Amino acid sequence: MTDAATEPDKITGPTPDNALRAADKADSGPVLAADGRPLKQSLNRALRAQKIRALALIAPLLLFVLVSFIAPIGDMLFRSVENQIVEDTMPRTVQVISRWDPATDETPDEMVYQAAYFDLFFSAEARRHTRLGQRLNYESTGMSSMFRSIGRDLDEFGEPYQDAIEASDPRWEEAGFWYDLMSGEGANDLLESRRDSYMRLMGQSQRTVFGDVTCGIGSVFGNPCDIALEDVPLEFSLSNDITEFLPLTAEAYSDFTVFTVLDEGDVVAEEEPWEAVYTALGIDLKAKSQAEIQAYNGTGADALQAAYTALAEVEDISFRDQFIDADPDWGIQQPWQVLQTYSAAYTPGYFLNAVDMQKSPQGWELRPENQRIYGLLFQRTLFMSLVITFSCILLGYPIAYLLSNLPARKANLLMILVLLPFWTSLLVRTSAWKVMLQQQGVINDVLVWLGLVVDDGRLVMINNQFGTIVAMTHILLPFMILPMYSVMSTIPQSYVRAAKSLGATNWTTFWRVYFPQSVPGIGAGSILVFILSIGYYITPEIVGGTSGIFISNRIAYHISSSLNWGLAAALGTILLIVVLALYWAYDRIVGIDNVKLGG
């Protein structure tokens, strides 16, 4: 048997010396786990598995927050600056009008009117020109009607050219002849660029990963996505020779081809071209000399020669005069200034409108005084939300105090009365206040019966700020009471008894001992009530009239009625920034850590 005192190195059991020797040996290599892997690697692997399991548990909540909260806010921020509709609807005009200087006190030149004609013809065929008119109408009243009227008259602009061309050779009325004339090889880049323009006009961009995922999800529920437009074959190849010889005609015929295939699903070779294609051909031929026409020997050379001869007797079309005949307002600078000012893909115009400013060629400027409404609405919203918050504090604090100090039986009965409004529809509660506050309502009848108010001098308590404050205070009062009660119920009564035993009066005890401990509940209730009230729109809409509505009512109007989603998004973004700024100020002054819901 080994003697531990004389031969300690020969002991094989678990002794301190053996543990130290094992540790010294471990320093020469990594510590291993039971499965033979390095201990650090096994530990990281176990922690990674735990993190994955934890993430899987909260993934549904994260997805819900992303879809219902983060994505709408991101979409709102994007819509508040997005303005691609102008460039997508009138790309040629946007490019040409950028060279126009409004300071010359003259309308744009003929090239701008010509570009506007071809852009509007294409968008009118796609039934998208009125959307642009509606967008620009937000910046200048009357633009919507201008675009509607011009869309009805575009077919007649090139009528002299079309009549002359068709009279020169009967083949010009045949769809197959046009197809043979324009088809060939080498100019498909132009055709593809016009396809891209059509897709942007129709609001269908190139497919993305997100779009593919959406299509996959839709197919699971039996609603698969249609074939993407960029995958639809046009079954037509544009001739490089005709593109070089007749560039405007090639572009107009490309528009016709793309629309015929992608929108109508027809065969290009069987459809007669648009009036705009004849107009483009007339412009191209009139720009040629006799020598250039005679030098061309491609397909349809004789027909082009005949058309050139016939067009020589036709007076040049003035697109400017045609626009003015359709609507005299096209002959002044103002609509073109608006089009030029808002031609960028992204614009601060919505935000400027939201703060009663506007964008002009001279820069940013305030709107006329009689058009400044949003600044007033923001001020009113903040003021009334603060008044409602303080009203809820004044009314809710005594109730919360009673709830926390009454015996349990009485406190439970009072709590049921506090929660009772939650069991009644918001619309019913608001409508009830409308009945009570009107001049022939219950409150006025009681005041007249008591002799406090004469019958012909009844109080006006509805359709104004007073009615909004009263109704919203009643609706939001429980949201103030519950946080304050949850905090007050945790305040030890021994503090109050100790203060009184030391000689403090009831007021001193309340103000110096009880009230400071209830401040976190007031803070929590105030934040909750203020944020709810600043975004309310149902109650102000019913009882507020014209002087008691909030900025949220205007946002709802632009979303549901005027469909000015850009301005609604800008107003919502500003409201969000104001709330965050006030939250930051509250945190700096009071400290968000002092806000409690009990405990």
Coordinates of C-alpha atoms in Angstrom, one line a residue:
M1 CA 0.0 0.0 0.0
T2 CA 1.3 3.4 -0.9
D3 CA 2.2 5.8 2.0
A4 CA 0.7 9.2 1.3
A5 CA 3.2 10.9 3.6
T6 CA 6.4 9.3 2.1
E7 CA 5.4 8.7 -1.5
P8 CA 2.7 11.3 -2.5
D9 CA 3.5 11.0 -6.3
K10 CA 2.4 7.3 -6.3
I11 CA -1.1 8.0 -5.1
T12 CA -3.6 7.3 -7.9
G13 CA -6.7 8.7 -6.3
P14 CA -8.2 12.2 -6.7
T15 CA -5.9 14.3 -4.5
P16 CA -5.1 18.1 -4.7
D17 CA -1.6 17.2 -6.0
N18 CA -3.0 15.1 -8.8
A19 CA -5.4 17.9 -9.7
L20 CA -2.6 20.4 -10.0
R21 CA -0.5 18.0 -12.0
A22 CA -3.5 17.4 -14.4
A23 CA -3.9 21.2 -14.8
D24 CA -0.2 21.6 -15.6
K25 CA -0.6 18.9 -18.3
A26 CA -3.7 20.7 -19.7
D27 CA -1.7 23.9 -20.2
S28 CA 0.2 22.1 -23.0
G29 CA -3.1 21.6 -25.0
P30 CA -6.8 22.6 -25.2
V31 CA -9.2 21.4 -22.6
L32 CA -11.4 18.7 -24.1
A33 CA -15.1 18.0 -23.5
A34 CA -16.5 14.6 -22.9
D35 CA -17.0 14.0 -26.6
G36 CA -13.4 14.8 -27.4
R37 CA -13.9 18.3 -28.9
P38 CA -12.2 21.4 -27.5
L39 CA -14.2 22.7 -24.5
K40 CA -14.4 26.2 -26.0
Q41 CA -15.7 24.9 -29.3
S42 CA -18.4 22.8 -27.6
L43 CA -19.5 25.7 -25.4
N44 CA -19.9 28.0 -28.5
R45 CA -21.8 25.3 -30.3
A46 CA -24.2 24.9 -27.4
L47 CA -24.7 28.6 -27.0
R48 CA -25.3 29.0 -30.7
A49 CA -28.0 26.3 -30.6
Q50 CA -29.7 28.1 -27.7
K51 CA -29.6 31.4 -29.6
I52 CA -31.2 29.7 -32.7
R53 CA -33.9 28.2 -30.6
A54 CA -34.6 31.5 -28.9
L55 CA -34.7 33.2 -32.3
A56 CA -37.2 30.6 -33.6
L57 CA -39.5 31.3 -30.7
I58 CA -39.6 35.0 -31.3
A59 CA -39.5 34.8 -35.1
P60 CA -43.3 35.0 -35.5
L61 CA -43.4 38.2 -33.3
L62 CA -40.5 39.7 -35.2
L63 CA -42.3 38.9 -38.5
F64 CA -45.5 40.4 -37.2
V65 CA -43.7 43.6 -36.1
L66 CA -41.9 43.9 -39.4
V67 CA -45.1 43.5 -41.5
S68 CA -47.5 45.5 -39.4
F69 CA -45.2 48.2 -38.0
I70 CA -41.8 48.6 -39.6
A71 CA -42.9 48.1 -43.3
P72 CA -45.8 50.6 -43.1
I73 CA -43.5 53.2 -41.6
G74 CA -40.9 52.6 -44.3
D75 CA -43.6 52.8 -47.0
M76 CA -44.9 56.1 -45.4
L77 CA -41.4 57.6 -45.4
F78 CA -40.9 56.6 -49.1
R79 CA -44.2 57.9 -50.3
S80 CA -43.6 61.2 -48.6
V81 CA -40.7 61.9 -51.1
E82 CA -41.5 59.6 -54.1
N83 CA -42.4 61.5 -57.3
Q84 CA -41.5 59.1 -60.1
I85 CA -44.9 59.4 -61.7
V86 CA -43.9 62.5 -63.6
E87 CA -40.8 61.0 -65.1
D88 CA -42.4 57.7 -65.8
T89 CA -45.4 59.3 -67.6
M90 CA -43.6 62.0 -69.6
P91 CA -39.9 60.9 -69.9
R92 CA -39.3 62.7 -73.2
T93 CA -40.8 65.9 -71.9
V94 CA -38.9 65.8 -68.6
Q95 CA -35.6 65.5 -70.6
V96 CA -36.4 68.4 -73.0
I97 CA -38.0 70.8 -70.5
S98 CA -35.0 70.7 -68.3
R99 CA -33.3 73.1 -70.8
W100 CA -36.2 75.6 -70.6
D101 CA -35.6 78.7 -68.5
P102 CA -38.9 80.1 -67.1
A103 CA -37.1 83.4 -66.4
T104 CA -37.5 84.3 -70.1
D105 CA -41.2 84.9 -69.5
E106 CA -42.0 82.7 -72.5
T107 CA -43.5 79.3 -72.8
P108 CA -41.4 76.4 -73.8
D109 CA -40.4 75.9 -77.5
E110 CA -42.0 73.7 -80.0
M111 CA -39.8 70.7 -79.1
V112 CA -41.3 70.6 -75.6
Y113 CA -44.8 70.6 -77.0
Q114 CA -43.9 67.9 -79.5
A115 CA -42.3 65.7 -76.8
A116 CA -45.4 66.2 -74.6
Y117 CA -47.6 65.1 -77.4
F118 CA -45.9 61.7 -77.9
D119 CA -45.6 61.1 -74.1
L120 CA -49.2 62.0 -73.5
F121 CA -50.4 59.9 -76.5
F122 CA -48.7 56.8 -75.1
S123 CA -49.9 57.4 -71.5
A124 CA -53.4 58.2 -72.7
E125 CA -53.5 54.9 -74.6
A126 CA -52.5 53.2 -71.3
R127 CA -55.0 55.3 -69.4
R128 CA -52.4 56.8 -67.1
H129 CA -52.3 60.4 -68.1
T130 CA -55.1 61.4 -65.7
R131 CA -53.0 60.0 -62.8
L132 CA -50.3 62.5 -63.6
G133 CA -52.9 65.3 -63.9
Q134 CA -54.2 64.4 -60.5
R135 CA -50.7 64.4 -59.0
L136 CA -49.8 67.9 -60.5
N137 CA -53.2 69.1 -59.4
Y138 CA -52.0 68.8 -55.8
E139 CA -49.5 71.5 -56.6
S140 CA -51.6 73.7 -58.9
T141 CA -55.4 73.6 -59.2
G142 CA -56.7 73.0 -62.6
M143 CA -53.9 70.7 -63.9
S144 CA -56.2 67.6 -63.6
S145 CA -58.8 69.1 -66.0
M146 CA -56.0 70.1 -68.4
F147 CA -54.7 66.6 -68.7
R148 CA -58.2 65.1 -69.1
S149 CA -59.0 67.6 -72.0
I150 CA -55.8 67.1 -73.8
G151 CA -56.2 63.3 -73.6
R152 CA -59.4 63.5 -75.6
D153 CA -58.0 65.6 -78.4
L154 CA -54.6 64.0 -79.1
D155 CA -56.0 61.7 -81.9
E156 CA -56.7 64.8 -84.0
F157 CA -53.3 66.5 -83.7
G158 CA -51.7 64.6 -86.6
E159 CA -54.7 64.2 -88.7
P160 CA -53.4 66.4 -91.6
Y161 CA -50.3 64.2 -91.8
Q162 CA -52.2 61.0 -91.6
D163 CA -54.7 62.0 -94.3
A164 CA -51.9 63.0 -96.7
I165 CA -49.8 59.8 -96.1
E166 CA -52.8 57.4 -96.5
A167 CA -53.9 59.3 -99.7
S168 CA -50.4 58.9 -101.2
D169 CA -50.4 55.1 -101.2
P170 CA -53.2 52.7 -100.1
R171 CA -50.6 50.4 -98.5
W172 CA -50.2 52.8 -95.6
E173 CA -53.6 51.7 -94.4
E174 CA -52.3 48.1 -94.2
A175 CA -50.9 46.8 -90.9
G176 CA -48.8 44.2 -92.7
F177 CA -47.1 46.9 -94.8
W178 CA -46.1 48.9 -91.7
Y179 CA -44.8 45.7 -90.1
D180 CA -42.6 44.9 -93.1
L181 CA -41.4 48.5 -93.2
M182 CA -40.4 48.6 -89.6
S183 CA -39.1 45.1 -89.0
G184 CA -35.5 44.1 -89.4
E185 CA -32.4 43.6 -87.3
G186 CA -30.2 45.7 -85.1
A187 CA -32.4 48.2 -83.2
N188 CA -33.9 46.1 -80.5
D189 CA -32.2 48.2 -77.8
L190 CA -34.8 50.9 -78.6
L191 CA -37.6 48.4 -78.4
E192 CA -36.4 47.1 -75.0
S193 CA -36.0 50.7 -73.7
R194 CA -39.6 51.4 -74.7
R195 CA -40.7 48.2 -72.9
D196 CA -39.0 49.4 -69.8
S197 CA -40.8 52.8 -70.1
Y198 CA -44.1 51.0 -70.4
M199 CA -43.4 48.9 -67.4
R200 CA -42.5 52.0 -65.3
L201 CA -45.6 53.7 -66.6
M202 CA -47.8 50.8 -65.5
G203 CA -46.0 50.5 -62.2
Q204 CA -44.5 47.1 -62.9
S205 CA -40.7 47.2 -62.3
Q206 CA -38.3 44.3 -62.8
R207 CA -38.8 41.4 -60.5
T208 CA -37.0 41.3 -57.2
V209 CA -36.2 38.6 -54.7
F210 CA -39.0 40.0 -52.5
G211 CA -41.4 39.9 -55.5
D212 CA -40.5 36.3 -56.2
V213 CA -41.1 35.4 -52.6
T214 CA -44.5 37.1 -52.8
C215 CA -45.4 35.2 -55.9
G216 CA -44.3 32.0 -54.3
I217 CA -46.5 32.7 -51.2
G218 CA -49.4 33.6 -53.5
S219 CA -49.1 30.4 -55.5
V220 CA -49.4 28.4 -52.3
F221 CA -52.9 29.8 -51.8
G222 CA -53.9 29.3 -55.4
N223 CA -53.1 32.8 -56.7
P224 CA -49.9 32.5 -58.7
C225 CA -48.4 35.7 -60.2
D226 CA -48.8 36.4 -63.8
I227 CA -45.8 36.1 -66.1
A228 CA -43.5 39.2 -65.6
L229 CA -43.7 41.7 -68.5
E230 CA -40.0 41.5 -69.2
D231 CA -40.5 37.8 -70.0
V232 CA -43.3 38.3 -72.6
P233 CA -41.8 38.0 -76.1
L234 CA -42.7 40.9 -78.5
E235 CA -42.2 38.7 -81.6
F236 CA -40.9 41.7 -83.4
S237 CA -37.4 43.0 -84.3
L238 CA -36.9 46.6 -85.2
S239 CA -34.8 47.5 -88.2
N240 CA -31.6 49.4 -87.6
D241 CA -31.8 51.0 -91.1
I242 CA -35.3 52.4 -90.5
T243 CA -34.3 53.6 -87.0
E244 CA -31.5 55.6 -88.4
F245 CA -33.6 57.0 -91.3
L246 CA -36.8 57.6 -89.4
P247 CA -35.8 57.8 -85.7
L248 CA -39.1 59.4 -84.4
T249 CA -41.2 57.0 -86.4
A250 CA -39.2 54.0 -85.0
E251 CA -39.7 55.2 -81.5
A252 CA -43.5 55.8 -81.9
Y253 CA -43.9 52.4 -83.6
S254 CA -42.0 50.8 -80.7
D255 CA -44.4 52.3 -78.3
F256 CA -47.3 51.0 -80.4
T257 CA -45.7 47.5 -80.5
V258 CA -45.0 47.3 -76.8
F259 CA -48.5 48.4 -76.0
T260 CA -50.2 46.1 -78.5
V261 CA -48.4 43.0 -77.2
L262 CA -48.2 43.7 -73.5
D263 CA -51.5 45.5 -72.9
E264 CA -53.8 44.2 -75.5
G265 CA -52.2 40.9 -76.2
D266 CA -52.7 41.3 -80.0
V267 CA -50.4 40.6 -83.0
V268 CA -48.5 43.6 -84.2
A269 CA -48.6 42.6 -87.8
E270 CA -52.4 42.6 -87.7
E271 CA -52.9 46.0 -86.1
E272 CA -52.8 49.3 -87.9
P273 CA -50.5 51.8 -86.1
W274 CA -51.6 54.7 -83.9
E275 CA -52.3 58.1 -85.2
A276 CA -49.0 59.1 -83.3
V277 CA -47.0 56.9 -85.6
Y278 CA -48.4 58.7 -88.7
T279 CA -47.6 62.0 -87.0
A280 CA -44.0 60.8 -86.3
L281 CA -43.6 59.7 -89.9
G282 CA -44.8 63.1 -91.1
I283 CA -42.3 64.9 -88.9
D284 CA -39.4 62.6 -90.0
L285 CA -40.2 62.9 -93.7
K286 CA -40.6 66.7 -93.6
A287 CA -37.2 66.9 -92.0
K288 CA -35.6 65.1 -94.9
S289 CA -34.3 66.6 -98.2
Q290 CA -35.3 65.2 -101.6
A291 CA -31.8 63.8 -102.0
E292 CA -32.1 61.8 -98.7
I293 CA -35.4 60.4 -99.7
Q294 CA -34.2 59.3 -103.2
A295 CA -31.0 57.8 -101.6
Y296 CA -33.0 55.4 -99.4
N297 CA -33.5 52.1 -101.1
G298 CA -34.9 49.9 -98.3
T299 CA -38.3 48.3 -97.8
G300 CA -41.1 50.6 -98.8
A301 CA -38.9 53.2 -100.5
D302 CA -41.5 54.0 -103.2
A303 CA -44.2 54.5 -100.6
L304 CA -41.9 56.8 -98.6
Q305 CA -41.2 58.8 -101.7
A306 CA -44.9 59.2 -102.4
A307 CA -45.6 60.2 -98.8
Y308 CA -42.8 62.7 -98.9
T309 CA -44.3 64.3 -102.0
A310 CA -47.8 64.4 -100.5
L311 CA -46.6 65.9 -97.3
A312 CA -44.8 68.7 -99.1
E313 CA -48.2 70.3 -99.7
V314 CA -49.3 70.0 -96.1
E315 CA -48.5 72.8 -93.6
D316 CA -46.3 71.9 -90.7
I317 CA -48.2 71.0 -87.6
S318 CA -47.8 73.4 -84.6
F319 CA -48.0 71.3 -81.5
R320 CA -48.1 74.4 -79.4
D321 CA -51.2 75.7 -81.2
Q322 CA -52.8 72.3 -81.0
F323 CA -52.3 72.2 -77.2
I324 CA -53.7 75.8 -76.8
D325 CA -56.7 74.9 -78.9
A326 CA -57.4 72.0 -76.6
D327 CA -57.0 74.2 -73.4
P328 CA -55.8 77.8 -73.4
D329 CA -53.9 77.2 -70.1
W330 CA -51.3 75.2 -72.1
G331 CA -50.3 78.6 -73.6
I332 CA -49.1 80.1 -70.3
Q333 CA -46.0 79.4 -68.3
Q334 CA -47.6 78.2 -65.1
P335 CA -48.4 74.5 -66.0
W336 CA -45.0 74.0 -67.6
Q337 CA -43.3 75.5 -64.5
V338 CA -45.1 73.0 -62.3
L339 CA -44.1 70.2 -64.7
Q340 CA -40.5 71.3 -64.7
T341 CA -40.4 71.9 -60.9
Y342 CA -41.8 68.4 -60.0
S343 CA -40.0 66.4 -62.8
A344 CA -37.4 64.9 -60.4
A345 CA -38.0 61.3 -59.2
Y346 CA -37.9 62.5 -55.6
T347 CA -39.2 65.7 -54.2
P348 CA -39.5 67.7 -51.0
G349 CA -42.8 69.1 -52.3
Y350 CA -45.0 67.0 -50.1
F351 CA -43.1 68.1 -47.0
L352 CA -43.2 71.7 -48.1
N353 CA -47.0 71.5 -48.5
A354 CA -47.2 69.9 -45.1
V355 CA -45.6 73.0 -43.5
D356 CA -47.5 75.5 -45.7
M357 CA -44.7 76.1 -48.2
Q358 CA -44.3 75.4 -51.9
K359 CA -41.6 74.8 -54.4
S360 CA -41.2 77.3 -57.2
P361 CA -38.6 78.0 -59.8
Q362 CA -37.2 80.7 -57.5
G363 CA -36.9 78.3 -54.6
W364 CA -39.0 77.5 -51.4
E365 CA -41.5 80.0 -50.3
L366 CA -44.5 80.3 -48.0
R367 CA -47.9 79.7 -49.5
P368 CA -50.5 82.6 -49.5
E369 CA -51.8 83.3 -46.1
N370 CA -55.3 82.1 -46.9
Q371 CA -53.8 78.7 -47.9
R372 CA -51.8 78.0 -44.7
I373 CA -53.8 75.4 -42.8
Y374 CA -51.4 72.7 -41.8
G375 CA -49.3 74.8 -39.4
L376 CA -52.6 75.8 -37.6
L377 CA -53.7 72.2 -37.5
F378 CA -50.4 71.0 -36.0
Q379 CA -50.5 73.8 -33.3
R380 CA -54.1 72.9 -32.5
T381 CA -53.4 69.2 -32.3
L382 CA -50.5 69.7 -29.9
F383 CA -52.4 72.2 -27.7
M384 CA -55.6 70.1 -27.5
S385 CA -53.6 66.9 -26.8
L386 CA -51.9 68.6 -23.9
V387 CA -55.2 70.0 -22.6
I388 CA -56.7 66.5 -22.8
T389 CA -53.7 65.0 -21.0
F390 CA -53.9 67.5 -18.1
S391 CA -57.7 67.1 -17.9
C392 CA -57.2 63.3 -17.6
I393 CA -54.6 63.9 -14.9
L394 CA -56.9 66.2 -12.9
L395 CA -59.8 63.8 -13.1
G396 CA -57.9 60.5 -13.0
Y397 CA -55.6 61.2 -10.0
P398 CA -58.4 61.4 -7.3
I399 CA -60.0 58.2 -8.8
A400 CA -56.7 56.3 -8.8
Y401 CA -56.1 57.5 -5.2
L402 CA -59.4 56.2 -4.1
L403 CA -58.9 52.9 -5.9
S404 CA -55.6 52.3 -4.1
N405 CA -56.8 53.3 -0.6
L406 CA -60.4 52.0 -0.5
P407 CA -61.1 48.5 0.9
A408 CA -60.9 45.8 -1.6
R409 CA -64.7 45.3 -2.0
K410 CA -65.4 49.0 -2.7
A411 CA -62.2 49.3 -4.9
N412 CA -63.3 46.4 -7.1
L413 CA -66.7 48.0 -7.6
L414 CA -65.1 51.3 -8.6
M415 CA -62.7 49.5 -10.9
I416 CA -65.6 48.0 -12.7
L417 CA -67.0 51.5 -13.3
V418 CA -63.6 52.6 -14.6
L419 CA -63.5 49.7 -17.0
L420 CA -67.1 50.0 -18.1
P421 CA -66.3 52.4 -21.0
F422 CA -64.1 49.7 -22.5
W423 CA -67.2 47.5 -22.9
T424 CA -69.0 50.1 -25.0
S425 CA -68.2 50.9 -28.6
L426 CA -66.1 54.0 -29.2
L427 CA -68.6 55.2 -31.8
V428 CA -71.4 54.8 -29.4
R429 CA -69.6 56.8 -26.6
T430 CA -68.7 59.6 -29.1
S431 CA -72.3 59.7 -30.5
A432 CA -73.6 59.9 -26.9
W433 CA -71.6 63.0 -26.3
K434 CA -72.9 64.5 -29.5
V435 CA -76.4 64.1 -28.2
M436 CA -75.6 65.5 -24.7
L437 CA -73.6 68.5 -25.8
Q438 CA -75.7 69.8 -28.7
Q439 CA -77.8 73.0 -28.1
Q440 CA -81.0 71.0 -27.8
G441 CA -79.2 68.3 -25.8
V442 CA -79.4 67.0 -22.3
I443 CA -76.9 69.3 -20.7
N444 CA -78.4 72.5 -22.2
D445 CA -81.9 71.3 -21.2
V446 CA -80.8 70.9 -17.6
L447 CA -79.1 74.3 -17.5
V448 CA -82.2 75.9 -18.9
W449 CA -84.4 74.1 -16.4
L450 CA -82.2 75.2 -13.5
G451 CA -82.3 78.8 -14.8
L452 CA -78.6 79.0 -15.3
V453 CA -79.0 79.6 -19.0
V454 CA -81.8 81.3 -20.9
D455 CA -83.5 79.3 -23.6
D456 CA -82.4 81.6 -26.4
G457 CA -78.8 81.7 -25.2
R458 CA -78.0 78.0 -25.0
L459 CA -74.3 77.1 -24.8
V460 CA -72.5 76.0 -28.0
M461 CA -70.6 72.9 -26.8
I462 CA -70.5 70.8 -29.9
N463 CA -68.6 71.1 -33.2
N464 CA -65.8 73.0 -31.6
Q465 CA -62.7 72.5 -29.5
F466 CA -64.6 72.2 -26.2
G467 CA -66.7 69.3 -27.5
T468 CA -63.5 67.5 -28.7
I469 CA -61.8 68.0 -25.4
V470 CA -64.8 66.8 -23.3
A471 CA -65.4 63.7 -25.4
M472 CA -61.8 62.7 -25.7
T473 CA -61.1 63.2 -22.0
H474 CA -64.0 60.8 -21.2
I475 CA -62.7 58.3 -23.7
L476 CA -59.0 58.4 -22.7
L477 CA -59.5 58.8 -18.9
P478 CA -59.2 55.0 -18.2
F479 CA -55.8 55.0 -19.9
M480 CA -54.7 57.5 -17.3
I481 CA -56.3 55.9 -14.3
L482 CA -55.0 52.4 -14.7
P483 CA -51.2 53.3 -14.8
M484 CA -51.6 55.7 -11.9
Y485 CA -53.5 53.1 -9.9
S486 CA -50.9 50.4 -10.6
V487 CA -48.2 52.6 -9.2
M488 CA -50.2 54.0 -6.2
S489 CA -51.2 50.5 -5.1
T490 CA -47.5 49.7 -4.5
I491 CA -46.8 52.7 -2.3
P492 CA -46.4 51.5 1.3
Q493 CA -49.0 53.0 3.7
S494 CA -46.4 52.8 6.4
Y495 CA -44.6 55.8 4.9
V496 CA -47.7 57.9 5.2
R497 CA -48.3 56.8 8.8
A498 CA -44.7 57.5 9.7
A499 CA -44.9 61.0 8.3
K500 CA -48.0 61.7 10.3
S501 CA -46.5 60.3 13.5
L502 CA -43.6 62.8 13.1
G503 CA -46.1 65.7 13.1
A504 CA -46.7 66.3 9.4
T505 CA -50.1 67.6 8.3
N506 CA -52.3 65.7 5.9
W507 CA -51.3 68.1 3.1
T508 CA -47.6 67.9 3.9
T509 CA -47.8 64.1 4.1
F510 CA -49.5 63.9 0.7
W511 CA -47.3 66.5 -1.1
R512 CA -43.9 65.5 0.4
V513 CA -44.3 61.7 0.9
Y514 CA -47.1 60.3 -1.2
F515 CA -47.2 62.4 -4.4
P516 CA -43.5 62.0 -5.3
Q517 CA -43.9 58.2 -5.3
S518 CA -46.9 58.5 -7.6
V519 CA -45.2 60.6 -10.2
P520 CA -44.0 57.6 -12.3
G521 CA -47.6 56.5 -12.7
I522 CA -48.5 60.1 -13.8
G523 CA -45.7 60.0 -16.3
A524 CA -46.7 56.6 -17.7
G525 CA -50.4 57.7 -18.0
S526 CA -49.4 61.0 -19.6
I527 CA -47.3 59.4 -22.3
L528 CA -50.1 56.9 -23.1
V529 CA -52.9 59.5 -23.2
F530 CA -50.9 62.1 -25.1
I531 CA -49.7 59.7 -27.8
L532 CA -53.2 58.3 -28.2
S533 CA -54.8 61.7 -28.4
I534 CA -52.4 63.2 -30.9
G535 CA -53.3 60.5 -33.4
Y536 CA -57.1 60.4 -32.8
Y537 CA -59.4 61.2 -35.6
I538 CA -62.8 59.5 -35.1
T539 CA -63.9 61.5 -32.1
P540 CA -62.7 64.9 -33.5
E541 CA -64.4 64.1 -36.8
I542 CA -67.8 63.5 -35.1
V543 CA -67.8 66.2 -32.4
G544 CA -65.1 68.6 -33.5
G545 CA -66.6 70.4 -36.5
T546 CA -64.2 72.7 -38.4
S547 CA -62.4 74.2 -35.3
G548 CA -62.0 71.0 -33.3
I549 CA -60.4 68.6 -35.8
F550 CA -56.9 67.3 -35.5
I551 CA -54.1 66.9 -38.1
S552 CA -55.0 63.2 -38.1
N553 CA -58.3 64.1 -39.6
R554 CA -56.6 65.8 -42.5
I555 CA -54.3 62.8 -43.0
A556 CA -57.4 60.5 -43.1
Y557 CA -59.0 62.9 -45.7
H558 CA -56.0 62.7 -48.0
I559 CA -55.8 59.0 -47.8
S560 CA -59.5 58.2 -48.3
S561 CA -60.9 61.2 -50.2
S562 CA -58.4 63.3 -52.1
L563 CA -56.1 60.3 -52.6
N564 CA -53.1 62.5 -52.1
W565 CA -51.1 59.8 -50.4
G566 CA -47.8 61.6 -50.7
L567 CA -49.1 64.6 -48.6
A568 CA -50.7 62.3 -46.1
A569 CA -47.4 60.4 -45.7
A570 CA -45.5 63.7 -45.2
L571 CA -48.0 64.9 -42.6
G572 CA -47.8 61.5 -40.9
T573 CA -44.0 61.6 -40.9
I574 CA -43.9 65.1 -39.4
L575 CA -46.4 63.9 -36.7
L576 CA -44.1 61.0 -36.0
I577 CA -41.1 63.3 -35.7
V578 CA -43.0 65.6 -33.4
V579 CA -44.0 62.7 -31.1
L580 CA -40.4 61.4 -31.0
A581 CA -39.1 64.8 -30.3
L582 CA -41.5 65.3 -27.4
Y583 CA -40.6 61.8 -26.1
W584 CA -36.9 62.7 -26.2
A585 CA -37.7 66.0 -24.3
Y586 CA -39.6 64.1 -21.7
D587 CA -36.8 61.6 -21.3
R588 CA -34.3 64.5 -20.8
I589 CA -36.4 66.4 -18.3
V590 CA -38.2 63.6 -16.4
G591 CA -36.3 60.5 -17.4
I592 CA -38.0 57.6 -19.0
D593 CA -36.6 55.3 -16.4
N594 CA -38.8 56.9 -13.8
V595 CA -42.0 55.8 -15.8
K596 CA -43.5 52.7 -14.2
L597 CA -46.6 50.7 -14.5
G598 CA -46.4 49.4 -11.0
G599 CA -44.0 47.2 -9.0

